[in-house]
Coordinates of C-alpha atoms in Angstrom, one line a residue:
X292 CA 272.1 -11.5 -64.9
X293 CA 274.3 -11.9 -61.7
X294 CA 273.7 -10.1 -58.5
X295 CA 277.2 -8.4 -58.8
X296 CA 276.6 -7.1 -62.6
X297 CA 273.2 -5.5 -61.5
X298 CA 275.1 -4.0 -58.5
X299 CA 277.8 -2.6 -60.5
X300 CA 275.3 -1.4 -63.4
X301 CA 273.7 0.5 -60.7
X302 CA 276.5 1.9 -59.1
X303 CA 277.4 3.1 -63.1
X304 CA 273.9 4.6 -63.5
X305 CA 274.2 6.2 -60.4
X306 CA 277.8 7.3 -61.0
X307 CA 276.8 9.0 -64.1
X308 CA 274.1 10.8 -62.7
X309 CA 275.7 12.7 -60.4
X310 CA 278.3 13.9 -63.2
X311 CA 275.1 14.9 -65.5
X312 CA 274.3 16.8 -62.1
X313 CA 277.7 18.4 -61.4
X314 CA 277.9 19.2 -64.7
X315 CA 274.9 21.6 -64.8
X316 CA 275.8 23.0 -61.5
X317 CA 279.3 23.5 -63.2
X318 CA 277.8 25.5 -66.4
X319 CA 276.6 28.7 -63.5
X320 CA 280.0 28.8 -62.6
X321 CA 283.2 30.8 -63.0
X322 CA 285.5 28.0 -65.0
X323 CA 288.3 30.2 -64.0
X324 CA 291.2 29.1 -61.1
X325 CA 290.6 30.4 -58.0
X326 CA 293.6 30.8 -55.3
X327 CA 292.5 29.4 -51.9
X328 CA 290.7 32.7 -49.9
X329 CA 290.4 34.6 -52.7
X330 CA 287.2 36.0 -53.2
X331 CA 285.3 35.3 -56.5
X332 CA 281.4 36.2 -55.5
X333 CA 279.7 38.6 -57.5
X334 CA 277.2 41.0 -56.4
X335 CA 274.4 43.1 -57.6
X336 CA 274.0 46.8 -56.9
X337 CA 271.4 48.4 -56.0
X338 CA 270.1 49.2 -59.8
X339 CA 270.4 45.5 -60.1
X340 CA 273.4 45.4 -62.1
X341 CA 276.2 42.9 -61.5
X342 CA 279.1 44.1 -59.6
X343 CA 282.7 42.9 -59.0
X344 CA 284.3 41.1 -56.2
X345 CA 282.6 41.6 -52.8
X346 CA 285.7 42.1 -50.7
X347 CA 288.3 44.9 -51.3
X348 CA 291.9 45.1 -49.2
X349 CA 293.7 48.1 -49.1
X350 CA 297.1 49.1 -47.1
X351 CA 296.8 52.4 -45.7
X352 CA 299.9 54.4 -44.5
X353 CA 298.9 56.3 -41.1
X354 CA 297.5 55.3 -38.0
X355 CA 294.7 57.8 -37.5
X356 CA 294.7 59.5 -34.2
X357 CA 290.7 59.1 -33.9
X358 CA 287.8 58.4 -36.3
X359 CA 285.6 60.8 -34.8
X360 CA 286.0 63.4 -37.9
X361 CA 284.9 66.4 -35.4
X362 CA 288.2 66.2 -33.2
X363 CA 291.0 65.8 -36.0
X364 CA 292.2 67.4 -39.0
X365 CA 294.6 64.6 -39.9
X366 CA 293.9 62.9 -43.2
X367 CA 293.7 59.4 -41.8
X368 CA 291.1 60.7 -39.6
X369 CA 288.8 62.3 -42.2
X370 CA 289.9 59.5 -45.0
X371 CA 288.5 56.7 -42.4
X372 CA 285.1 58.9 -41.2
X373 CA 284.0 60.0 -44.8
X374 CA 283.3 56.4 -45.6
X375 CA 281.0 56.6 -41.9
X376 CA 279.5 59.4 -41.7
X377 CA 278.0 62.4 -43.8
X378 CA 277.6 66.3 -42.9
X379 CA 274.7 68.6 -44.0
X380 CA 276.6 69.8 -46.8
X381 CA 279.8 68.7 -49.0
X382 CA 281.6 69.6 -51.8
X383 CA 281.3 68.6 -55.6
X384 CA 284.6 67.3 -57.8
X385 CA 284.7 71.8 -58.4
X386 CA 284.9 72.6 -54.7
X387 CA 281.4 73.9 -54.6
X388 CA 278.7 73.5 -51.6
X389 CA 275.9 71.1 -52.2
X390 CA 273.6 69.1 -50.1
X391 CA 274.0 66.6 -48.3
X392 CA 272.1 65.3 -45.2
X393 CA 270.6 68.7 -45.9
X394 CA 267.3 69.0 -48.2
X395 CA 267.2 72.4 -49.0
X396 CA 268.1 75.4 -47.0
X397 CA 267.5 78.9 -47.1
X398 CA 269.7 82.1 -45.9
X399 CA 267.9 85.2 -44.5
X400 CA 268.7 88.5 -46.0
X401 CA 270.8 89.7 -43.3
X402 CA 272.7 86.6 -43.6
X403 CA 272.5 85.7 -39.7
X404 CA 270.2 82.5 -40.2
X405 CA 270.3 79.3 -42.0
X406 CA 267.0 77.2 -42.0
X407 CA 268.0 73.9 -42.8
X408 CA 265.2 71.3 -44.2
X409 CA 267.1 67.8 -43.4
X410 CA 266.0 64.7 -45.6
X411 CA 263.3 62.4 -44.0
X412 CA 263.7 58.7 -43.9
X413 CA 267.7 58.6 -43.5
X414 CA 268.5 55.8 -40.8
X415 CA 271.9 55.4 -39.0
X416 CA 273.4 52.7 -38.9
X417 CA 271.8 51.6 -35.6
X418 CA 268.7 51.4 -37.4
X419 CA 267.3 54.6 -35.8
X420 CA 266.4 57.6 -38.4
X421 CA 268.0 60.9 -38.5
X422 CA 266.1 63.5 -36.9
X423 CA 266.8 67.5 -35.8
X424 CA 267.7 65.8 -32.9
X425 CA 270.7 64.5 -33.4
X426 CA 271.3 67.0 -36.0
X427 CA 271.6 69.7 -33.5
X428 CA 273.8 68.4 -30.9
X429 CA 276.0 66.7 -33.8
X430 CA 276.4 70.1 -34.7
X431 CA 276.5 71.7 -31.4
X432 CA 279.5 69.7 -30.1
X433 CA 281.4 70.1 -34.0
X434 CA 281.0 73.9 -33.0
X435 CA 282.9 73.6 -30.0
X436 CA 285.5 71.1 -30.4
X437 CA 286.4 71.5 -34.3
X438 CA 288.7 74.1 -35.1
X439 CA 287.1 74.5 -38.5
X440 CA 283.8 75.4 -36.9
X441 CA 284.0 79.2 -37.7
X442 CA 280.6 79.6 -36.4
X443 CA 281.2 81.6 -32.4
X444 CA 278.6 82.7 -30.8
X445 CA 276.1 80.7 -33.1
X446 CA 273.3 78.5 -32.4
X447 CA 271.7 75.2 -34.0
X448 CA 268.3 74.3 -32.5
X449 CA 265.8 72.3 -34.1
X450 CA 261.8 73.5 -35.8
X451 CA 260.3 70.4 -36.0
X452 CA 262.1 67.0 -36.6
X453 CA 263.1 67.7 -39.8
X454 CA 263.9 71.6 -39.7
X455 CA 267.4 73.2 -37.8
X456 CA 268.0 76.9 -37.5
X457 CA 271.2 78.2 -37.4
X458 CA 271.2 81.9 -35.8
X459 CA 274.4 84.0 -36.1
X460 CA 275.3 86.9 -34.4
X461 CA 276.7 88.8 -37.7
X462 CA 276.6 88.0 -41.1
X463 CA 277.9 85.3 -42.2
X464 CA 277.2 84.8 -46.5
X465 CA 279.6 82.0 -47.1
X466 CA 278.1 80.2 -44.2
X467 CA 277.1 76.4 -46.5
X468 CA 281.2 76.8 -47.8
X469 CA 282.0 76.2 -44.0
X470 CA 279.5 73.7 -43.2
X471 CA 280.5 71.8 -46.3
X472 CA 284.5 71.8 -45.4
X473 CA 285.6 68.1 -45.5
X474 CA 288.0 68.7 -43.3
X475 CA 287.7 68.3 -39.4
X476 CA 283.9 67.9 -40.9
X477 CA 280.4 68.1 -39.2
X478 CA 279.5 64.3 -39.3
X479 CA 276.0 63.6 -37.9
X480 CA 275.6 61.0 -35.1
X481 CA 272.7 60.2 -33.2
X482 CA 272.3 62.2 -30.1
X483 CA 273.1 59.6 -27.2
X484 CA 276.5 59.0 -28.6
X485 CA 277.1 62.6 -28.6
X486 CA 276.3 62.9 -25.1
X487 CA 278.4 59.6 -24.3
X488 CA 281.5 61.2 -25.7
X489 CA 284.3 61.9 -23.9
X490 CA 287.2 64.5 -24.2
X491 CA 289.1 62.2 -26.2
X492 CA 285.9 61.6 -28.7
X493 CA 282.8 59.7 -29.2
X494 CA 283.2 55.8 -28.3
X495 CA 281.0 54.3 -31.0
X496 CA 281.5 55.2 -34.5
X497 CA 277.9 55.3 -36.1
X498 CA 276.6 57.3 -38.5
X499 CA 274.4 57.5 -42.1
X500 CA 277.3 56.8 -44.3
X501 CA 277.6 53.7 -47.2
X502 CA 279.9 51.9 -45.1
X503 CA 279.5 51.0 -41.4
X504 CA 282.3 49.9 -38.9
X505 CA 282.4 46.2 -38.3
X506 CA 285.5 45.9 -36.4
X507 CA 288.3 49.0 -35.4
X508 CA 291.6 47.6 -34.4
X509 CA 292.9 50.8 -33.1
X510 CA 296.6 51.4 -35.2
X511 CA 295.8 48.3 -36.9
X512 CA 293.2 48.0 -39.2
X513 CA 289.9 48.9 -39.8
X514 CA 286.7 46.8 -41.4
X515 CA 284.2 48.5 -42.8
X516 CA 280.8 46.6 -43.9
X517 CA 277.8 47.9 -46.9
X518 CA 275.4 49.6 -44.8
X519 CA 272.9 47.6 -46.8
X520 CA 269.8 50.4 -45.4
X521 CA 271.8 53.6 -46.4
X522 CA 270.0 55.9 -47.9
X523 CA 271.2 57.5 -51.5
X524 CA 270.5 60.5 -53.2
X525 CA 269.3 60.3 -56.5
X526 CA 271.8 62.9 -57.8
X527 CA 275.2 62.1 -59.9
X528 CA 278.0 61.2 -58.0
X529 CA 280.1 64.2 -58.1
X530 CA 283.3 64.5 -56.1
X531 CA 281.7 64.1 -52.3
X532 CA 278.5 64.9 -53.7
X533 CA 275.2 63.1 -54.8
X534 CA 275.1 59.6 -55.2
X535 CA 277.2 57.1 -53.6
X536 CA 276.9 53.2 -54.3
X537 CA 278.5 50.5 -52.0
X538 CA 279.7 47.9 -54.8
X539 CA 281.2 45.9 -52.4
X540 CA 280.1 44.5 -49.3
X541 CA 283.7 44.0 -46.9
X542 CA 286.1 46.6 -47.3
X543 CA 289.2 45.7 -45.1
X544 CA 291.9 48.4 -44.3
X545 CA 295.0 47.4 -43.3
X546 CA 297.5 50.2 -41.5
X547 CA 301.1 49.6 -42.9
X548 CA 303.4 52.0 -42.0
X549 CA 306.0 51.0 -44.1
X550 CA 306.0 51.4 -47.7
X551 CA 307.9 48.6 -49.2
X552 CA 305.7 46.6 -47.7
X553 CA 302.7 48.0 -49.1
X554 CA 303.9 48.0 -52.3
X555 CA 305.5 44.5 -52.1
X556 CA 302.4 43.7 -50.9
X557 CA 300.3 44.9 -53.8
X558 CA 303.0 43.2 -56.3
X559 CA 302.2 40.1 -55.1
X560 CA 297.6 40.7 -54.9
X561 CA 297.6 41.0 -51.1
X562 CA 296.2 44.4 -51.6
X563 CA 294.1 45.4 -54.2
X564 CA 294.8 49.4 -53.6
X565 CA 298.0 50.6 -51.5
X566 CA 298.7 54.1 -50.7
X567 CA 300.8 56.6 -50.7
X568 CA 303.8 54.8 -52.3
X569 CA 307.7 55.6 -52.6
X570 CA 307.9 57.6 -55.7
X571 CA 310.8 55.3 -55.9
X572 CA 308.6 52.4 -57.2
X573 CA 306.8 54.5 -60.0
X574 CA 308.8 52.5 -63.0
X575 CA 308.1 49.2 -61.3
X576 CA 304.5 50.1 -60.9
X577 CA 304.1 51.5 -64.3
X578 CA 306.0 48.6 -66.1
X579 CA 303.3 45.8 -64.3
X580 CA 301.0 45.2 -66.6
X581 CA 299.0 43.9 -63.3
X582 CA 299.1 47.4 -61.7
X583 CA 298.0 50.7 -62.4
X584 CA 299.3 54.2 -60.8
X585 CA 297.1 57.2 -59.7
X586 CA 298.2 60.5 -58.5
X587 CA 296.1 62.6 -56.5
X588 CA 296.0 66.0 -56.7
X589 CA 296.1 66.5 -53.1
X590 CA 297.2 70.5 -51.7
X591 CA 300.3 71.4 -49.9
X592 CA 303.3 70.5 -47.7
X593 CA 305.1 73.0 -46.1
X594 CA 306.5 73.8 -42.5
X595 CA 305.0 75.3 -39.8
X596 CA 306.7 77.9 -37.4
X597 CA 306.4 78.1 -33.4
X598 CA 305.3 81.5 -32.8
X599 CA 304.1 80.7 -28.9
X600 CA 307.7 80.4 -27.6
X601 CA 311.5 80.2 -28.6
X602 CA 313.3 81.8 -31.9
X603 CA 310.3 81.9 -34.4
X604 CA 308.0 83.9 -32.1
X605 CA 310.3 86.9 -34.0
X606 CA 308.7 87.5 -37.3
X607 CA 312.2 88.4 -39.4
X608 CA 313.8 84.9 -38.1
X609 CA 310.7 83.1 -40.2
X610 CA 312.0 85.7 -43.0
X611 CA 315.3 84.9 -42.5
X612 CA 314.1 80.8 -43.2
X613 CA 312.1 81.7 -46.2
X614 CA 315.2 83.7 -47.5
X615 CA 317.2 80.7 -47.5
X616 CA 315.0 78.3 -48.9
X617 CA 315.6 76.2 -51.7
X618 CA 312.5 74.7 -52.6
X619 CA 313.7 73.3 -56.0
X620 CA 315.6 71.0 -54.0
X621 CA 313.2 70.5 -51.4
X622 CA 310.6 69.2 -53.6
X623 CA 312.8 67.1 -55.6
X624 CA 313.9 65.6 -52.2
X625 CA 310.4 64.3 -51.3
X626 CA 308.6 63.8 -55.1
X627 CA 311.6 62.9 -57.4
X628 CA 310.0 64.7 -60.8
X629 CA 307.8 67.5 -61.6
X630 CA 305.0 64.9 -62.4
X631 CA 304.0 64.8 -58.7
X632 CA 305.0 68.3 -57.6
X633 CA 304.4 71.7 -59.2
X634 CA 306.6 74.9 -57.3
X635 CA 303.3 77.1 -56.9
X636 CA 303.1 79.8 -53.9
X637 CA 299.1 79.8 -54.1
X638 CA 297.7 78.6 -51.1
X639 CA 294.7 76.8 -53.5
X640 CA 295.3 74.5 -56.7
X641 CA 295.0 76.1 -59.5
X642 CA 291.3 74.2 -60.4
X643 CA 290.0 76.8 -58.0
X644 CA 289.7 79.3 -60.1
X645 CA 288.0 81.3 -57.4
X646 CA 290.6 81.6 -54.8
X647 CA 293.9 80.5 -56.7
X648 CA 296.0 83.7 -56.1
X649 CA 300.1 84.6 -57.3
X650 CA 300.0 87.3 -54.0
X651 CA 303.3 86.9 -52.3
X652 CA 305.3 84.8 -55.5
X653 CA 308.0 87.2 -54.4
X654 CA 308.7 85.8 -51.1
X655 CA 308.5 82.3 -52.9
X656 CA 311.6 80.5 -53.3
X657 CA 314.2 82.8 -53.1
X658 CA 317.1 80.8 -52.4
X659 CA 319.1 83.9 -51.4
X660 CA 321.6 83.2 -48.5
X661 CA 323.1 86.4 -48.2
X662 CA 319.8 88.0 -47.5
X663 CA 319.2 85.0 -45.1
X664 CA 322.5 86.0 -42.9
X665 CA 321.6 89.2 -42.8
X666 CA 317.9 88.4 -41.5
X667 CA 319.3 86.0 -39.3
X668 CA 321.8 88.5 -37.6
X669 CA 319.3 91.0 -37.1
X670 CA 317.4 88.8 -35.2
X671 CA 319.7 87.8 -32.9
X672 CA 320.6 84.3 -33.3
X673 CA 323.5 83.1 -31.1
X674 CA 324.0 79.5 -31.8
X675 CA 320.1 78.6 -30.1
X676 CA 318.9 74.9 -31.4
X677 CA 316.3 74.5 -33.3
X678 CA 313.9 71.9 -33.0
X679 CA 312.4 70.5 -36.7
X680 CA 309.6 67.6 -35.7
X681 CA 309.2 65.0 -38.5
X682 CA 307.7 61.4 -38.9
X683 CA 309.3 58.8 -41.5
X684 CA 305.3 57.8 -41.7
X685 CA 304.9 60.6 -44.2
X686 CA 307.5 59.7 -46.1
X687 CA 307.7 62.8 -48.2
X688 CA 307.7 65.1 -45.0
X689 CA 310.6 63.4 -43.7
X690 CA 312.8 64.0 -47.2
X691 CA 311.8 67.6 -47.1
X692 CA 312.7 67.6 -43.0
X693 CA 316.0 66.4 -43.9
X694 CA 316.6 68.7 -47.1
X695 CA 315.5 71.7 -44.9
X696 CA 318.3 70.2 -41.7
X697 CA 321.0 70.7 -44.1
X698 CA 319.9 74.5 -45.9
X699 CA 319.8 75.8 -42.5
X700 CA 323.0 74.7 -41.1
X701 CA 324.6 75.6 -43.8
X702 CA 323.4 79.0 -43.0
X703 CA 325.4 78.6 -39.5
X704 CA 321.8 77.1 -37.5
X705 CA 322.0 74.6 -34.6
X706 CA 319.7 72.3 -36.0
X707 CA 318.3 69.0 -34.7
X708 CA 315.4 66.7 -36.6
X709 CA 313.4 64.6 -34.0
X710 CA 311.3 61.5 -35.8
X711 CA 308.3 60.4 -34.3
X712 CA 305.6 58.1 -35.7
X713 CA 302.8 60.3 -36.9
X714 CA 300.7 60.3 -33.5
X715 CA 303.5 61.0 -31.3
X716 CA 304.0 64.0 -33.6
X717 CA 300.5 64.9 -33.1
X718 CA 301.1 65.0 -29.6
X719 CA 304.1 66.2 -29.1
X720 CA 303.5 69.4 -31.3
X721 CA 300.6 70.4 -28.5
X722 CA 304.0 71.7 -26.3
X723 CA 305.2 74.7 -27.6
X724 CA 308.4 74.2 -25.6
X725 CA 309.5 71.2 -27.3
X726 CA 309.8 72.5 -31.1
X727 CA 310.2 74.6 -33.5
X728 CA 309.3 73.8 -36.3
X729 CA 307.4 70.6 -37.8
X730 CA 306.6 69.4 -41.6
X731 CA 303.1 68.9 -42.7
X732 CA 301.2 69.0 -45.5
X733 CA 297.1 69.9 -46.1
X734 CA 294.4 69.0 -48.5
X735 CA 293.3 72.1 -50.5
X736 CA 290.7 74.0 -48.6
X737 CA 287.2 74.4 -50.2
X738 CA 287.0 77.7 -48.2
X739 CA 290.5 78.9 -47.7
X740 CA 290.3 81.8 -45.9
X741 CA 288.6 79.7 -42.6
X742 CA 291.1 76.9 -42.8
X743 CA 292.4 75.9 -39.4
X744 CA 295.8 76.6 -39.7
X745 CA 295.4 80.5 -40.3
X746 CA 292.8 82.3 -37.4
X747 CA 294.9 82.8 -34.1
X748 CA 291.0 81.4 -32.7
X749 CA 291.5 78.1 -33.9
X750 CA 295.1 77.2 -31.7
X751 CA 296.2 74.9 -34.5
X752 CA 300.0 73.8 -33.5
X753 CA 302.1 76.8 -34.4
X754 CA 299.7 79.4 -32.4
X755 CA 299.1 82.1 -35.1
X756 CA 298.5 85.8 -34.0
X757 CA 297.8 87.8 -36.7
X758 CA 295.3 90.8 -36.1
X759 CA 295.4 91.8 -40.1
X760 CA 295.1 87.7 -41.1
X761 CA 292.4 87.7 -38.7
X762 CA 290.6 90.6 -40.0
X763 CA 290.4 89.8 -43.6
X764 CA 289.1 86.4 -42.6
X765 CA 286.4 88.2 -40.7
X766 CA 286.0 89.9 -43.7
X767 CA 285.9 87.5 -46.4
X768 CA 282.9 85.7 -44.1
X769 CA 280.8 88.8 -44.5
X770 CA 281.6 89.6 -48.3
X771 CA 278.4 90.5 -50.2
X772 CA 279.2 88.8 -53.6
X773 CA 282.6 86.0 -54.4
X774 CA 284.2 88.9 -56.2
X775 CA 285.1 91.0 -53.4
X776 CA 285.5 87.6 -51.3
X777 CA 288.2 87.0 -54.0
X778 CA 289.6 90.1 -53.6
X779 CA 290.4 90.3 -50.5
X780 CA 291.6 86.2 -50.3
X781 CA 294.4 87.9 -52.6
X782 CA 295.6 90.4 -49.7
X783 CA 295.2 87.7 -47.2
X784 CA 297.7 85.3 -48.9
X785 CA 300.1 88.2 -49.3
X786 CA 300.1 88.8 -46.0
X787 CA 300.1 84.6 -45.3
X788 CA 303.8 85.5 -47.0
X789 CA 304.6 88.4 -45.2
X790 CA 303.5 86.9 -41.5
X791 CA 305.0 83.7 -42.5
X792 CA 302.5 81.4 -40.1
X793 CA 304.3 78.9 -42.6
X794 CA 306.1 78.6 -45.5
X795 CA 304.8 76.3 -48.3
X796 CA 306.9 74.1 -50.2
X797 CA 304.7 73.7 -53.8
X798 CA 302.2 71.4 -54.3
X799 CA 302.2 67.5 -55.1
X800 CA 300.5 64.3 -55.5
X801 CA 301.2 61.4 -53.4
X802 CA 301.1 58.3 -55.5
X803 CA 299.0 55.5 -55.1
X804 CA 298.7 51.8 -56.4
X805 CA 296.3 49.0 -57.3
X806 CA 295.6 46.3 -59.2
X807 CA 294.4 46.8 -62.7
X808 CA 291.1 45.1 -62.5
X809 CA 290.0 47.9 -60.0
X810 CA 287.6 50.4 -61.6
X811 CA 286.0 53.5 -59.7
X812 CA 289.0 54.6 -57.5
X813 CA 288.7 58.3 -56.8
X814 CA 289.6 60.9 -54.5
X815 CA 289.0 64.3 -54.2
X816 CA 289.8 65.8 -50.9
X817 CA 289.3 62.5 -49.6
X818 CA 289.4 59.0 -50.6
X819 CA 286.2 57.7 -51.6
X820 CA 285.4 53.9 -51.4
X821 CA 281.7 54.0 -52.5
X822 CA 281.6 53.3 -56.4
X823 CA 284.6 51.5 -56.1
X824 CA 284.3 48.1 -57.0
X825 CA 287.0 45.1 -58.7
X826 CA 286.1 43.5 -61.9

């Protein structure tokens, strides 16, 4: 045999071992096309049990003014921090107070102290465990900068490393509903952060939560990582409650203000989830077999009266408004069909049984402009402008902004609409001499009567000063049993309708978008990216 056929039998045999090789390899594989950058890992959770894709990209709406969840109430800012950090308590998919960071706690007959037994062994995402500590100035500097606190004159100081007391200087019985509000929320961070924040917020975003911040582009994205040491309850996932599993390990949040580009962006697999879309694109979401649609039953929008300076400070020109209104056409304006609005004066959704009232349907869409002139007359208006603040950001808010523009002047108002993007707005609404009114909407309220924008204590934007909506707060706190707490939430949302802080629209669901093949999307209150995974 030759020297060349011996070479070339051996470069056969060796040829043909390395495809016997490849093909082995190949048999573990996906066999199915992949798209350059596309991610096609799998991983296991922690019960050992495959998971989906490891990467998820979504295309959020708002820039959020800060991620530090005691300083904000704005949804972007509480949607980003859930995913970060974790309070004592939160609420279940019913609304109700459960445990969180908290073991167990237990409220003193006189209802004036809270001893709190915090879990053992939870580590932040610095590594360090969770101790009283941190607890206590976490919930020392919530109580002074958050304007859900509801907790004056109240102390947190720590019994041990593992034990808080919370002392009150009256009774407070619904005390766990306010320390379990989602919203403007008690996240725990260690206690060096908290003493490096400045007025503007804490400068590292670390806390106990599935998810940990790998990268914050400040209004452009955000990048959050599997906290691979977070530690789980053992609990059901329910709502913001019990467990929570990280199925994937990147989670990469893109901020796109516009929404034909979100949803252009999820046509083409950019994004896996997009939110808030145009209610325009519902038939070309629900006709893609590739997509799938969710609506969130998400709370309220309505507009928010000045009463620090300029017309609105008089009580019977907010009447006049709500005289006008036409909220039939306001809602159709910014959610296009009654399957992502409902006209509903209730200041709660309906699901809460406890607190969802009718008080005040009678100053609900009354669409009467004769009794609006008259209203407006007796309060004096002479031709004064008025000021409506909106942000095309929110879609939704600027349709409504627009639809309420053209009711008013057609009463005879001066009226001017000023669009800002959403964190100008923020700002800008902190001057009370440079509106008069601005478009917003909120998340139901777990505990309604202590929600931010109602107690003249808080200062939300609008500067309410109500002695009698003040009182029955005070009240409700310091009820003995729900039933009289219900009873008197009744009188306080008729007189919510009779002071007019506001004047709420109806309720809706903004509607949101992803690709079929994602499985554990949920939100209640906020969204909620643990569990979430794509198959």
């Amino acid at each position: 045999m030759s020297r060349l056929r011996i070479y070339l039998l051996s470069v056969l045999m060796f040829l043909a071992l390395v495809l016997v090789a490849c093909q082995e390899e190949g048999d573990s594989e996906s066999s199915d096309d992949t798209v350059e950058g596309e991610t096609t890992t799998e991983s296991e959770d922690e019960n050992g049990e495959e998971g989906g894709s490891t990467e998820l990209t979504l295309a959020y709406d708002t820039v959020p003014p800060t991620l530090d969840p005691h300083m904000s109430t704005a949804t972007g800012t509480f949607d980003f921090a859930m995913q970060i950090y974790e309070p004592l308590f939160t609420i279940d998919s019913e609304y109700v107070a459960q445990p969180m960071l908290a073991e167990s706690y237990e409220l003193s007959d006189d209802a004036q102290t809270l001893t709190i037994q915090l879990r053992e062994g939870v580590l932040f995402h610095n590594g360090e465990e969770m101790t009283s500590e941190d607890v206590v100035a976490s919930m020392e500097r919530w109580k002074e900068v958050s304007g859900q606190a509801n907790v004056a004159n109240a102390t947190f100081e720590a019994s041990g490393d593992y034990e808080v007391v919370l002392t009150m200087d009256e009774p407070q019985p619904l005390i766990v509903n306010i320390l379990a509000n989602p919203e403007q929320f008690p996240g725990i961070m260690p206690k060096e952060i908290i003493d490096n924040a400045t007025a503007d917020g804490v400068t590292e975003y670390v806390g106990t939560g599935p998810f940990k911040v790998e990268e914050y582009v400040d209004t452009q994205s955000l990048h959050l990582k599997k906290f691979e040491d977070y530690s789980a309850l053992d609990s059901e996932s329910d709502g913001l409650a019990g467990n929570k599993t990280a199925k994937v390990d990147d989670i990469h949040i893109d901020i796109v203000t516009d929404e034909t580009i979100r949803f252009s962006g999820l046509q083409t697999g950019e994004y896996d989830i997009a939110f808030r879309l145009s209610y325009d694109n519902v038939d070309q979401l629900q006709s893609d077999s590739n997509l799938k649609e969710y609506a969130e039953p998400y709370g309220f929008q309505g507009m928010f009266f000045n009463k620090a300076d300029g017309f609105f400070t008089d009580n019977t020109a907010r009447k006049a408004v709500n005289a006008a209104l036409n909220m039939d056409d306001i809602l159709t304006a910014a959610y296009v069909s009654p399957d992502y609005y409902s006209a509903d004066n209730s200041l709660v959704n309906s699901d809460q049984a406890l607190w969802h009232s009718d008080a005040g349907s009678d100053q609900y869409n009354q669409n009467d402009p004769d009794k609006a002139q008259e209203l407006l007359d007796e309060a004096g208006y002479n031709g004064e402008e008025i000021v409506i603040l909106a942000t095309r950001e929110y879609p939704t808010h600027y349709q409504a902004a627009l639809v309420i523009q053209s009711q008013l002047e057609n009463l005879g108002m001066n009226v001017s609409l000023e669009v800002y993007d959403w964190a100008t707005l923020l700002e800008h609404r902190e001057n009370p001499e440079a509106w008069d009114i601005f478009v917003s909407g909120f998340n139901f309220d777990p505990d309604p009567a202590n929600t931010i924008y109602l107690h003249s204590e808080n200062e939300y934007a609008g500067w309410n000063d109500s002695d009698e909506i003040d009182r029955l707060g005070e009240e409700i706190n310091q009820s003995e049993s729900q039933e009289e707490a219900t009873e008197l939430f009744h009188e306080l949302q008729a007189e919510v309708w009779d002071y007019l802080p506001f004047i709420l629209f109806g309720h809706h669901k903004p509607l949101h978008g992803m690709q079929s093949n994602v499985e554990g999307f949920d939100i209640n209150f906020t969204m909620m990216l643990w569990n979430l995974e794509k198959k």
